[in-house]
Protein backbone atom coordinates (compact mmCIF):
# COMPACT_ATOMS: atom_id res chain seq x y z
CA UNK A 1 0.00 0.00 0.00
CA UNK A 2 1.29 3.46 -0.95
CA UNK A 3 1.67 5.86 1.98
CA UNK A 4 -0.48 8.96 1.64
CA UNK A 5 0.84 12.39 2.67
CA UNK A 6 -0.76 15.82 2.82
CA UNK A 7 1.49 18.87 2.52
CA UNK A 8 0.14 22.30 3.50
CA UNK A 9 2.18 25.03 1.80
CA UNK A 10 3.01 22.75 -1.12
CA UNK A 11 3.33 25.75 -3.47
CA UNK A 12 6.18 27.21 -1.40
CA UNK A 13 9.91 26.52 -1.54
CA UNK A 14 9.90 23.65 0.96
CA UNK A 15 6.54 22.22 -0.09
CA UNK A 16 7.73 21.78 -3.66
CA UNK A 17 10.96 20.01 -2.68
CA UNK A 18 9.14 17.85 -0.14
CA UNK A 19 6.54 16.83 -2.75
CA UNK A 20 9.34 15.72 -5.08
CA UNK A 21 11.08 13.83 -2.29
CA UNK A 22 7.94 11.99 -1.15
CA UNK A 23 7.03 11.10 -4.75
CA UNK A 24 10.53 9.68 -5.22
CA UNK A 25 9.87 7.47 -2.15
CA UNK A 26 6.63 6.16 -3.68
CA UNK A 27 4.14 8.25 -1.69
CA UNK A 28 0.75 9.42 -2.90
CA UNK A 29 1.12 13.17 -2.43
CA UNK A 30 -1.70 15.63 -1.78
CA UNK A 31 -1.21 19.37 -1.46
CA UNK A 32 -3.39 21.90 0.33
CA UNK A 33 -3.58 24.98 -1.93
CA UNK A 34 -5.61 28.14 -1.49
CA UNK A 35 -8.13 28.84 -4.20
CA UNK A 36 -6.57 32.17 -5.16
CA UNK A 37 -3.41 30.26 -6.13
CA UNK A 38 -5.41 27.86 -8.27
CA UNK A 39 -6.74 30.84 -10.20
CA UNK A 40 -3.19 31.88 -11.17
CA UNK A 41 -1.52 28.52 -11.83
CA UNK A 42 1.33 29.82 -13.99
CA UNK A 43 2.78 32.04 -11.29
CA UNK A 44 1.43 30.53 -8.06
CA UNK A 45 2.07 26.87 -8.94
CA UNK A 46 5.35 27.51 -10.77
CA UNK A 47 7.51 25.61 -8.26
CA UNK A 48 5.36 22.51 -8.83
CA UNK A 49 5.72 22.47 -12.61
CA UNK A 50 7.69 19.22 -12.62
CA UNK A 51 5.20 17.29 -10.47
CA UNK A 52 1.76 18.82 -11.15
CA UNK A 53 0.54 15.71 -12.96
CA UNK A 54 1.60 13.47 -10.06
CA UNK A 55 0.06 15.27 -7.08
CA UNK A 56 -3.52 15.81 -5.98
CA UNK A 57 -4.54 19.36 -5.08
CA UNK A 58 -6.90 19.94 -2.13
CA UNK A 59 -8.32 23.49 -2.12
CA UNK A 60 -8.39 25.01 1.39
CA UNK A 61 -7.24 28.05 3.30
CA UNK A 62 -5.50 28.17 6.67
CA UNK A 63 -7.82 31.00 7.63
CA UNK A 64 -10.88 28.71 7.48
CA UNK A 65 -11.34 25.81 9.88
CA UNK A 66 -14.26 24.54 7.79
CA UNK A 67 -12.09 24.22 4.67
CA UNK A 68 -9.39 22.29 6.54
CA UNK A 69 -11.92 20.05 8.26
CA UNK A 70 -13.39 19.30 4.83
CA UNK A 71 -10.01 18.13 3.45
CA UNK A 72 -9.46 15.74 6.37
CA UNK A 73 -13.05 14.49 6.25
CA UNK A 74 -12.68 13.28 2.64
CA UNK A 75 -9.80 10.86 3.07
CA UNK A 76 -7.26 9.51 5.54
CA UNK A 77 -3.58 10.45 5.42
CA UNK A 78 -0.62 8.63 6.96
CA UNK A 79 1.42 11.81 7.31
CA UNK A 80 0.66 15.54 7.38
CA UNK A 81 3.42 18.10 6.84
CA UNK A 82 2.16 21.48 8.00
CA UNK A 83 4.38 23.97 6.17
CA UNK A 84 1.89 26.69 5.19
CA UNK A 85 2.48 30.02 6.90
CA UNK A 86 3.06 33.70 6.41
CA UNK A 87 6.81 33.11 6.45
CA UNK A 88 8.37 36.55 5.86
CA UNK A 89 9.62 38.07 9.12
CA UNK A 90 9.59 41.68 7.84
CA UNK A 91 5.94 41.36 6.75
CA UNK A 92 5.05 40.16 10.24
CA UNK A 93 6.13 43.57 11.59
CA UNK A 94 4.02 45.29 8.94
CA UNK A 95 0.91 43.17 9.65
CA UNK A 96 1.33 41.23 12.85
CA UNK A 97 -2.38 40.53 13.12
CA UNK A 98 -2.72 38.52 9.94
CA UNK A 99 0.59 36.73 10.52
CA UNK A 100 -0.64 35.65 13.97
CA UNK A 101 -4.06 34.68 12.63
CA UNK A 102 -2.68 32.54 9.80
CA UNK A 103 0.23 31.00 11.68
CA UNK A 104 -1.33 30.37 15.08
CA UNK A 105 -4.99 29.74 14.26
CA UNK A 106 -4.07 27.91 11.05
CA UNK A 107 -1.82 25.52 12.97
CA UNK A 108 -4.48 25.03 15.63
CA UNK A 109 -7.11 24.31 12.94
CA UNK A 110 -4.93 21.62 11.34
CA UNK A 111 -4.19 19.97 14.69
CA UNK A 112 -7.81 20.14 15.86
CA UNK A 113 -9.15 18.68 12.60
CA UNK A 114 -6.56 15.87 12.76
CA UNK A 115 -7.47 15.06 16.36
CA UNK A 116 -11.14 14.94 15.48
CA UNK A 117 -10.91 12.99 12.22
CA UNK A 118 -7.61 11.12 12.03
CA UNK A 119 -5.65 11.09 15.28
CA UNK A 120 -3.29 8.37 14.01
CA UNK A 121 -1.96 10.59 11.20
CA UNK A 122 1.66 11.59 11.88
CA UNK A 123 2.12 15.36 11.96
CA UNK A 124 5.10 17.64 11.27
CA UNK A 125 5.18 21.32 12.27
CA UNK A 126 7.50 23.77 10.52
CA UNK A 127 9.08 25.40 13.54
CA UNK A 128 11.87 27.91 13.09
CA UNK A 129 15.21 29.10 14.46
CA UNK A 130 13.49 32.53 14.64
CA UNK A 131 11.99 31.17 17.87
CA UNK A 132 15.46 31.54 19.48
CA UNK A 133 15.54 35.21 18.44
CA UNK A 134 17.75 37.10 20.90
CA UNK A 135 19.72 33.96 21.53
CA UNK A 136 20.42 32.84 25.10
CA UNK A 137 22.99 30.19 24.10
CA UNK A 138 25.26 29.58 21.09
CA UNK A 139 24.99 27.31 19.17
CA UNK A 140 21.25 26.78 19.64
CA UNK A 141 19.91 23.33 20.50
CA UNK A 142 16.51 21.80 21.21
CA UNK A 143 16.90 22.82 24.87
CA UNK A 144 17.83 26.47 24.24
CA UNK A 145 15.13 28.82 25.62
CA UNK A 146 13.05 30.77 23.13
CA UNK A 147 13.17 34.58 22.93
CA UNK A 148 11.34 35.51 19.72
CA UNK A 149 11.93 38.99 18.28
CA UNK A 150 9.05 39.39 15.80
CA UNK A 151 5.35 38.59 15.48
CA UNK A 152 6.45 35.81 13.11
CA UNK A 153 8.77 34.35 15.75
CA UNK A 154 6.06 34.60 18.39
CA UNK A 155 3.58 32.83 16.09
CA UNK A 156 6.07 29.99 15.57
CA UNK A 157 6.63 29.63 19.33
CA UNK A 158 2.83 29.30 19.71
CA UNK A 159 2.73 26.70 16.89
CA UNK A 160 5.59 24.80 18.55
CA UNK A 161 3.75 24.64 21.87
CA UNK A 162 0.43 23.71 20.23
CA UNK A 163 2.21 20.83 18.51
CA UNK A 164 3.84 19.68 21.75
CA UNK A 165 0.54 20.01 23.61
CA UNK A 166 -1.35 17.80 21.13
CA UNK A 167 1.44 15.22 21.53
CA UNK A 168 1.29 15.31 25.32
CA UNK A 169 -2.46 15.77 25.83
CA UNK A 170 -3.83 13.45 23.16
CA UNK A 171 -0.94 11.06 22.49
CA UNK A 172 -0.73 12.11 18.86
CA UNK A 173 2.44 11.62 16.78
CA UNK A 174 3.37 15.31 16.52
CA UNK A 175 6.91 16.51 15.76
CA UNK A 176 8.45 19.96 15.69
CA UNK A 177 11.24 20.65 13.24
CA UNK A 178 13.31 23.63 14.39
CA UNK A 179 14.77 24.49 11.03
CA UNK A 180 17.43 27.11 10.53
CA UNK A 181 17.41 29.20 7.33
CA UNK A 182 17.39 27.14 4.18
CA UNK A 183 17.50 28.48 0.69
CA UNK A 184 17.56 27.41 -2.95
CA UNK A 185 16.90 28.75 -6.43
CA UNK A 186 13.19 28.41 -5.48
CA UNK A 187 13.47 30.82 -2.54
CA UNK A 188 10.98 33.73 -2.56
CA UNK A 189 12.42 36.99 -3.93
CA UNK A 190 11.79 38.88 -0.69
CA UNK A 191 14.27 36.83 1.40
CA UNK A 192 17.77 38.25 1.54
CA UNK A 193 19.63 35.44 -0.26
CA UNK A 194 17.33 35.46 -3.30
CA UNK A 195 17.14 39.26 -3.23
CA UNK A 196 20.93 39.26 -3.55
CA UNK A 197 21.21 36.63 -6.29
CA UNK A 198 18.28 37.97 -8.35
CA UNK A 199 19.47 41.57 -7.84
CA UNK A 200 22.96 40.55 -8.93
CA UNK A 201 21.58 38.89 -12.06
CA UNK A 202 19.72 42.10 -12.95
CA UNK A 203 22.89 44.12 -12.46
CA UNK A 204 24.76 41.68 -14.70
CA UNK A 205 22.05 42.03 -17.38
CA UNK A 206 22.16 45.83 -17.19
CA UNK A 207 18.66 46.06 -15.69
CA UNK A 208 19.75 47.60 -12.40
CA UNK A 209 22.77 49.52 -11.18
CA UNK A 210 22.58 48.88 -7.44
CA UNK A 211 21.12 46.60 -4.77
CA UNK A 212 19.64 48.16 -1.64
CA UNK A 213 19.97 46.04 1.51
CA UNK A 214 19.49 46.43 5.25
CA UNK A 215 21.67 44.95 7.99
CA UNK A 216 24.72 43.35 6.37
CA UNK A 217 26.14 42.15 9.69
CA UNK A 218 23.29 39.75 10.58
CA UNK A 219 24.53 36.16 10.62
CA UNK A 220 22.54 33.12 9.62
CA UNK A 221 23.12 29.38 9.44
CA UNK A 222 22.15 28.82 5.79
CA UNK A 223 21.53 25.34 4.37
CA UNK A 224 19.89 23.96 1.22
CA UNK A 225 16.11 23.37 1.24
CA UNK A 226 16.47 20.07 -0.66
CA UNK A 227 18.52 18.68 2.25
CA UNK A 228 16.16 20.03 4.91
CA UNK A 229 12.93 18.49 3.59
CA UNK A 230 14.56 15.07 3.93
CA UNK A 231 14.89 15.71 7.67
CA UNK A 232 11.15 16.50 7.89
CA UNK A 233 10.35 13.09 6.41
CA UNK A 234 12.85 11.29 8.66
CA UNK A 235 11.25 12.81 11.79
CA UNK A 236 7.94 11.14 10.95
CA UNK A 237 9.59 7.72 10.44
CA UNK A 238 10.94 7.46 14.02
CA UNK A 239 9.47 5.10 16.65
CA UNK A 240 8.26 8.05 18.75
CA UNK A 241 7.56 11.74 18.13
CA UNK A 242 10.15 14.34 19.11
CA UNK A 243 11.57 17.79 18.25
CA UNK A 244 14.77 18.33 16.27
CA UNK A 245 17.09 21.20 15.33
CA UNK A 246 18.08 21.06 11.65
CA UNK A 247 21.08 23.23 10.74
CA UNK A 248 24.54 23.14 9.15
CA UNK A 249 26.40 24.38 12.25
CA UNK A 250 28.08 27.19 10.27
CA UNK A 251 27.09 30.86 10.32
CA UNK A 252 27.84 33.54 7.71
CA UNK A 253 26.91 37.20 7.51
CA UNK A 254 24.73 38.81 4.86
CA UNK A 255 27.90 40.69 3.87
CA UNK A 256 29.77 37.39 3.28
CA UNK A 257 26.85 36.16 1.17
CA UNK A 258 27.10 39.34 -0.97
CA UNK A 259 30.87 39.09 -1.25
CA UNK A 260 30.80 35.49 -2.49
CA UNK A 261 27.78 35.95 -4.77
CA UNK A 262 29.11 39.06 -6.50
CA UNK A 263 32.60 37.62 -6.90
CA UNK A 264 31.07 34.52 -8.51
CA UNK A 265 29.69 36.86 -11.21
CA UNK A 266 32.99 38.74 -11.51
CA UNK A 267 31.95 41.81 -9.46
CA UNK A 268 32.98 43.53 -6.24
CA UNK A 269 29.83 43.85 -4.09
CA UNK A 270 31.12 47.09 -2.56
CA UNK A 271 30.50 48.89 -5.86
CA UNK A 272 26.81 47.89 -6.00
CA UNK A 273 25.36 47.18 -2.56
CA UNK A 274 23.89 50.29 -0.91
CA UNK A 275 22.67 50.56 2.65
CA UNK A 276 18.93 51.14 3.03
CA UNK A 277 17.84 52.05 6.55
CA UNK A 278 14.19 51.41 5.65
CA UNK A 279 14.85 47.66 5.38
CA UNK A 280 16.18 47.38 8.94
CA UNK A 281 13.85 45.54 11.30
CA UNK A 282 12.46 47.08 14.50
CA UNK A 283 14.05 44.19 16.42
CA UNK A 284 16.80 42.20 14.70
CA UNK A 285 17.95 38.62 15.19
CA UNK A 286 21.72 39.14 15.05
CA UNK A 287 23.06 35.60 15.02
CA UNK A 288 21.63 32.15 14.47
CA UNK A 289 23.77 29.03 14.43
CA UNK A 290 22.36 25.58 15.10
CA UNK A 291 23.65 22.43 16.73
CA UNK A 292 21.99 19.54 14.88
CA UNK A 293 23.78 16.74 16.76
CA UNK A 294 20.50 15.21 17.93
CA UNK A 295 19.33 14.91 14.30
CA UNK A 296 22.74 13.52 13.27
CA UNK A 297 22.48 10.77 15.86
CA UNK A 298 18.76 9.93 15.81
CA UNK A 299 17.77 10.64 12.22
CA UNK A 300 21.16 9.94 10.59
CA UNK A 301 20.59 13.24 8.81
CA UNK A 302 23.44 15.39 7.47
CA UNK A 303 23.42 18.39 5.15
CA UNK A 304 25.10 17.77 1.78
CA UNK A 305 25.39 21.35 0.46
CA UNK A 306 27.74 23.85 2.12
CA UNK A 307 27.58 27.66 2.09
CA UNK A 308 29.77 28.05 -1.00
CA UNK A 309 27.83 25.41 -2.93
CA UNK A 310 24.52 27.03 -2.00
CA UNK A 311 25.59 30.55 -3.01
CA UNK A 312 27.03 29.35 -6.32
CA UNK A 313 23.92 27.34 -7.20
CA UNK A 314 21.62 30.30 -6.50
CA UNK A 315 23.82 32.77 -8.41
CA UNK A 316 24.08 30.57 -11.51
CA UNK A 317 20.40 29.72 -11.48
CA UNK A 318 19.42 33.40 -11.44
CA UNK A 319 22.06 34.33 -14.01
CA UNK A 320 20.58 31.67 -16.29
CA UNK A 321 16.95 32.62 -15.83
CA UNK A 322 16.60 36.38 -15.14
CA UNK A 323 15.82 37.92 -18.52
CA UNK A 324 15.51 41.55 -19.65
CA UNK A 325 11.68 41.30 -19.59
CA UNK A 326 11.83 41.13 -15.81
CA UNK A 327 12.65 44.85 -15.63
CA UNK A 328 9.43 45.77 -13.79
CA UNK A 329 10.36 43.48 -10.92
CA UNK A 330 13.41 45.59 -10.10
CA UNK A 331 11.43 48.27 -8.31
CA UNK A 332 9.28 45.71 -6.52
CA UNK A 333 12.16 43.62 -5.18
CA UNK A 334 14.37 46.54 -4.23
CA UNK A 335 11.49 48.09 -2.29
CA UNK A 336 11.14 45.06 0.04
P1 LIG B 1 7.18 29.86 1.58
O1 LIG B 1 7.97 29.60 0.34
O2 LIG B 1 6.88 31.29 1.95
O3 LIG B 1 5.80 29.05 1.45
C1 LIG B 1 4.73 29.33 2.30
C2 LIG B 1 3.55 28.46 1.88
O4 LIG B 1 2.45 28.74 2.76
C3 LIG B 1 3.04 28.76 0.45
O5 LIG B 1 2.69 27.54 -0.15
C4 LIG B 1 1.80 29.60 0.71
O6 LIG B 1 0.83 29.51 -0.30
C5 LIG B 1 1.28 28.93 1.97
N1 LIG B 1 0.31 29.78 2.67
C6 LIG B 1 0.50 31.00 3.21
N2 LIG B 1 -0.63 31.47 3.75
C7 LIG B 1 -1.57 30.50 3.54
C8 LIG B 1 -2.95 30.38 3.86
N3 LIG B 1 -3.61 31.36 4.50
N4 LIG B 1 -3.61 29.26 3.51
C9 LIG B 1 -2.97 28.26 2.85
N5 LIG B 1 -1.66 28.31 2.51
C10 LIG B 1 -0.98 29.42 2.85
O7 LIG B 1 7.89 29.21 2.84
P2 LIG B 1 9.04 28.08 2.90
O8 LIG B 1 10.36 28.75 2.88
O9 LIG B 1 8.72 27.00 1.96
O10 LIG B 1 8.84 27.58 4.41
C11 LIG B 1 7.91 26.54 4.72
C12 LIG B 1 7.56 26.61 6.20
O11 LIG B 1 8.75 26.46 6.98
C13 LIG B 1 6.92 27.91 6.67
O12 LIG B 1 6.01 27.61 7.69
C14 LIG B 1 8.08 28.71 7.24
O13 LIG B 1 7.63 29.64 8.20
C15 LIG B 1 8.89 27.58 7.86
N6 LIG B 1 10.34 27.80 7.95
C16 LIG B 1 11.05 28.16 6.85
C17 LIG B 1 12.43 28.29 6.93
C18 LIG B 1 13.26 28.68 5.74
O14 LIG B 1 14.41 29.10 5.94
N7 LIG B 1 12.76 28.52 4.53
C19 LIG B 1 13.07 28.05 8.16
C20 LIG B 1 12.31 27.66 9.26
C21 LIG B 1 10.93 27.51 9.14
P3 LIG B 1 0.75 30.56 -1.54
O15 LIG B 1 1.70 30.00 -2.56
O16 LIG B 1 -0.66 30.49 -1.94
O17 LIG B 1 1.18 31.90 -1.02
N1 LIG C 1 14.72 40.12 3.58
C1 LIG C 1 15.76 40.94 3.73
N2 LIG C 1 15.92 41.96 2.82
N3 LIG C 1 16.62 40.72 4.75
C2 LIG C 1 17.69 41.55 4.84
C3 LIG C 1 17.92 42.59 3.95
C4 LIG C 1 16.99 42.82 2.90
O1 LIG C 1 17.13 43.72 2.08
N4 LIG C 1 19.08 43.21 4.30
C5 LIG C 1 19.54 42.58 5.38
N5 LIG C 1 18.71 41.57 5.72
C6 LIG C 1 18.86 40.67 6.87
C7 LIG C 1 17.63 40.60 7.79
O2 LIG C 1 17.58 41.76 8.63
C8 LIG C 1 17.91 39.31 8.52
O3 LIG C 1 18.79 39.54 9.61
C9 LIG C 1 18.66 38.45 7.49
O4 LIG C 1 19.04 39.34 6.43
C10 LIG C 1 17.85 37.30 6.91
O5 LIG C 1 16.59 37.81 6.47
P1 LIG C 1 15.58 36.90 5.60
O6 LIG C 1 16.29 36.32 4.44
O7 LIG C 1 14.38 37.73 5.35
O8 LIG C 1 15.27 35.66 6.54
P2 LIG C 1 14.95 35.55 8.10
O9 LIG C 1 16.17 35.00 8.77
O10 LIG C 1 14.38 36.80 8.63
O11 LIG C 1 13.78 34.46 8.11
C11 LIG C 1 13.89 33.26 7.35
O12 LIG C 1 14.47 32.25 8.13
C12 LIG C 1 13.70 31.85 9.27
C13 LIG C 1 14.50 30.76 9.99
O13 LIG C 1 15.48 31.35 10.79
C14 LIG C 1 12.47 32.89 6.89
O14 LIG C 1 12.56 31.82 5.96
C15 LIG C 1 11.60 32.45 8.04
O15 LIG C 1 10.36 31.95 7.53
C16 LIG C 1 12.34 31.33 8.79
O16 LIG C 1 11.59 30.87 9.87
CSV table of N, CA, C and O and ligand atoms in Angstrom, one decimal, residues 87-89 128-130 152 179-181 187 190-193 195 212-215 218 220 254 279 281 284-285 288 336, ligand 2:
chain,number,residue,atom,x,y,z
A,87,UNK,N,5.5,33.5,6.0
A,87,UNK,CA,6.8,33.1,6.4
A,87,UNK,C,7.8,34.2,6.4
A,87,UNK,O,9.0,34.0,6.7
A,88,UNK,N,7.4,35.4,6.0
A,88,UNK,CA,8.4,36.6,5.9
A,88,UNK,C,8.4,37.4,7.1
A,88,UNK,O,7.4,38.1,7.5
A,89,UNK,N,9.5,37.4,7.8
A,89,UNK,CA,9.6,38.1,9.1
A,89,UNK,C,9.3,39.6,9.0
A,89,UNK,O,8.5,40.1,9.8
A,128,UNK,N,10.8,27.1,13.7
A,128,UNK,CA,11.9,27.9,13.1
A,128,UNK,C,12.9,28.3,14.1
A,128,UNK,O,12.6,28.6,15.3
A,129,UNK,N,14.1,28.6,13.6
A,129,UNK,CA,15.2,29.1,14.5
A,129,UNK,C,14.9,30.5,14.9
A,129,UNK,O,15.5,31.0,15.9
A,130,UNK,N,13.9,31.2,14.2
A,130,UNK,CA,13.5,32.5,14.6
A,130,UNK,C,12.9,32.5,16.1
A,130,UNK,O,12.8,33.5,16.7
A,152,UNK,N,6.3,37.1,13.8
A,152,UNK,CA,6.4,35.8,13.1
A,152,UNK,C,7.0,34.8,14.1
A,152,UNK,O,6.6,33.7,14.3
A,179,UNK,N,13.9,24.4,12.2
A,179,UNK,CA,14.8,24.5,11.0
A,179,UNK,C,15.4,25.9,11.0
A,179,UNK,O,14.7,26.9,11.1
A,180,UNK,N,16.7,25.9,10.8
A,180,UNK,CA,17.4,27.1,10.5
A,180,UNK,C,17.2,27.5,9.0
A,180,UNK,O,16.7,26.7,8.3
A,181,UNK,N,17.7,28.7,8.7
A,181,UNK,CA,17.4,29.2,7.3
A,181,UNK,C,17.9,28.2,6.3
A,181,UNK,O,19.0,27.7,6.3
A,187,UNK,N,13.8,29.9,-3.7
A,187,UNK,CA,13.5,30.8,-2.5
A,187,UNK,C,12.7,32.0,-3.0
A,187,UNK,O,12.9,32.5,-4.1
A,190,UNK,N,11.7,37.9,-1.8
A,190,UNK,CA,11.8,38.9,-0.7
A,190,UNK,C,12.8,38.5,0.4
A,190,UNK,O,13.3,39.4,1.1
A,191,UNK,N,13.3,37.3,0.4
A,191,UNK,CA,14.3,36.8,1.4
A,191,UNK,C,15.7,37.3,0.9
A,191,UNK,O,15.9,37.3,-0.3
A,192,UNK,N,16.5,37.5,1.9
A,192,UNK,CA,17.8,38.2,1.5
A,192,UNK,C,18.6,37.5,0.5
A,192,UNK,O,19.2,38.1,-0.4
A,193,UNK,N,18.7,36.2,0.7
A,193,UNK,CA,19.6,35.4,-0.3
A,193,UNK,C,19.2,35.6,-1.7
A,193,UNK,O,19.9,35.9,-2.6
A,195,UNK,N,17.1,37.8,-2.8
A,195,UNK,CA,17.1,39.3,-3.2
A,195,UNK,C,18.5,39.6,-3.8
A,195,UNK,O,18.7,40.3,-4.7
A,212,UNK,N,19.8,47.5,-2.9
A,212,UNK,CA,19.6,48.2,-1.6
A,212,UNK,C,19.3,47.1,-0.6
A,212,UNK,O,18.3,46.4,-0.7
A,213,UNK,N,20.1,47.0,0.5
A,213,UNK,CA,20.0,46.0,1.5
A,213,UNK,C,20.0,46.7,2.9
A,213,UNK,O,20.5,47.8,3.0
A,214,UNK,N,19.5,46.0,3.9
A,214,UNK,CA,19.5,46.4,5.2
A,214,UNK,C,20.8,46.0,6.0
A,214,UNK,O,21.9,46.2,5.5
A,215,UNK,N,20.6,45.3,7.1
A,215,UNK,CA,21.7,45.0,8.0
A,215,UNK,C,22.6,43.9,7.4
A,215,UNK,O,22.2,42.7,7.3
A,218,UNK,N,24.1,40.9,10.0
A,218,UNK,CA,23.3,39.8,10.6
A,218,UNK,C,23.9,38.4,10.1
A,218,UNK,O,24.3,38.3,8.9
A,220,UNK,N,23.5,34.2,9.7
A,220,UNK,CA,22.5,33.1,9.6
A,220,UNK,C,23.3,31.8,9.3
A,220,UNK,O,24.3,31.8,8.7
A,254,UNK,N,25.3,38.4,6.1
A,254,UNK,CA,24.7,38.8,4.9
A,254,UNK,C,25.8,39.4,4.0
A,254,UNK,O,25.9,39.2,2.8
A,279,UNK,N,15.0,49.1,5.4
A,279,UNK,CA,14.9,47.7,5.4
A,279,UNK,C,15.2,47.1,6.7
A,279,UNK,O,15.1,45.9,7.0
A,281,UNK,N,15.0,46.0,10.5
A,281,UNK,CA,13.9,45.5,11.3
A,281,UNK,C,13.8,46.2,12.7
A,281,UNK,O,14.8,46.5,13.2
A,284,UNK,N,16.1,43.1,15.6
A,284,UNK,CA,16.8,42.2,14.7
A,284,UNK,C,17.2,40.9,15.4
A,284,UNK,O,17.4,40.9,16.7
A,285,UNK,N,17.3,39.9,14.7
A,285,UNK,CA,17.9,38.6,15.2
A,285,UNK,C,19.4,38.6,14.6
A,285,UNK,O,19.6,38.5,13.4
A,288,UNK,N,22.2,33.5,14.3
A,288,UNK,CA,21.6,32.1,14.5
A,288,UNK,C,22.6,31.1,14.0
A,288,UNK,O,23.2,31.2,12.9
A,336,UNK,N,11.5,45.9,-1.1
A,336,UNK,CA,11.1,45.1,0.0
A,336,UNK,C,12.2,45.2,1.1
A,336,UNK,O,13.4,45.0,0.8
B,2,LIG,N1,14.7,40.1,3.6
B,2,LIG,C1,15.8,40.9,3.7
B,2,LIG,N2,15.9,42.0,2.8
B,2,LIG,N3,16.6,40.7,4.8
B,2,LIG,C2,17.7,41.5,4.8
B,2,LIG,C3,17.9,42.6,3.9
B,2,LIG,C4,17.0,42.8,2.9
B,2,LIG,O1,17.1,43.7,2.1
B,2,LIG,N4,19.1,43.2,4.3
B,2,LIG,C5,19.5,42.6,5.4
B,2,LIG,N5,18.7,41.6,5.7
B,2,LIG,C6,18.9,40.7,6.9
B,2,LIG,C7,17.6,40.6,7.8
B,2,LIG,O2,17.6,41.8,8.6
B,2,LIG,C8,17.9,39.3,8.5
B,2,LIG,O3,18.8,39.5,9.6
B,2,LIG,C9,18.7,38.5,7.5
B,2,LIG,O4,19.0,39.3,6.4
B,2,LIG,C10,17.8,37.3,6.9
B,2,LIG,O5,16.6,37.8,6.5
B,2,LIG,P1,15.6,36.9,5.6
B,2,LIG,O6,16.3,36.3,4.4
B,2,LIG,O7,14.4,37.7,5.3
B,2,LIG,O8,15.3,35.7,6.5
B,2,LIG,P2,14.9,35.6,8.1
B,2,LIG,O9,16.2,35.0,8.8
B,2,LIG,O10,14.4,36.8,8.6
B,2,LIG,O11,13.8,34.5,8.1
B,2,LIG,C11,13.9,33.3,7.4
B,2,LIG,O12,14.5,32.2,8.1
B,2,LIG,C12,13.7,31.8,9.3
B,2,LIG,C13,14.5,30.8,10.0
B,2,LIG,O13,15.5,31.4,10.8
B,2,LIG,C14,12.5,32.9,6.9
B,2,LIG,O14,12.6,31.8,6.0
B,2,LIG,C15,11.6,32.5,8.0
B,2,LIG,O15,10.4,31.9,7.5
B,2,LIG,C16,12.3,31.3,8.8
B,2,LIG,O16,11.6,30.9,9.9
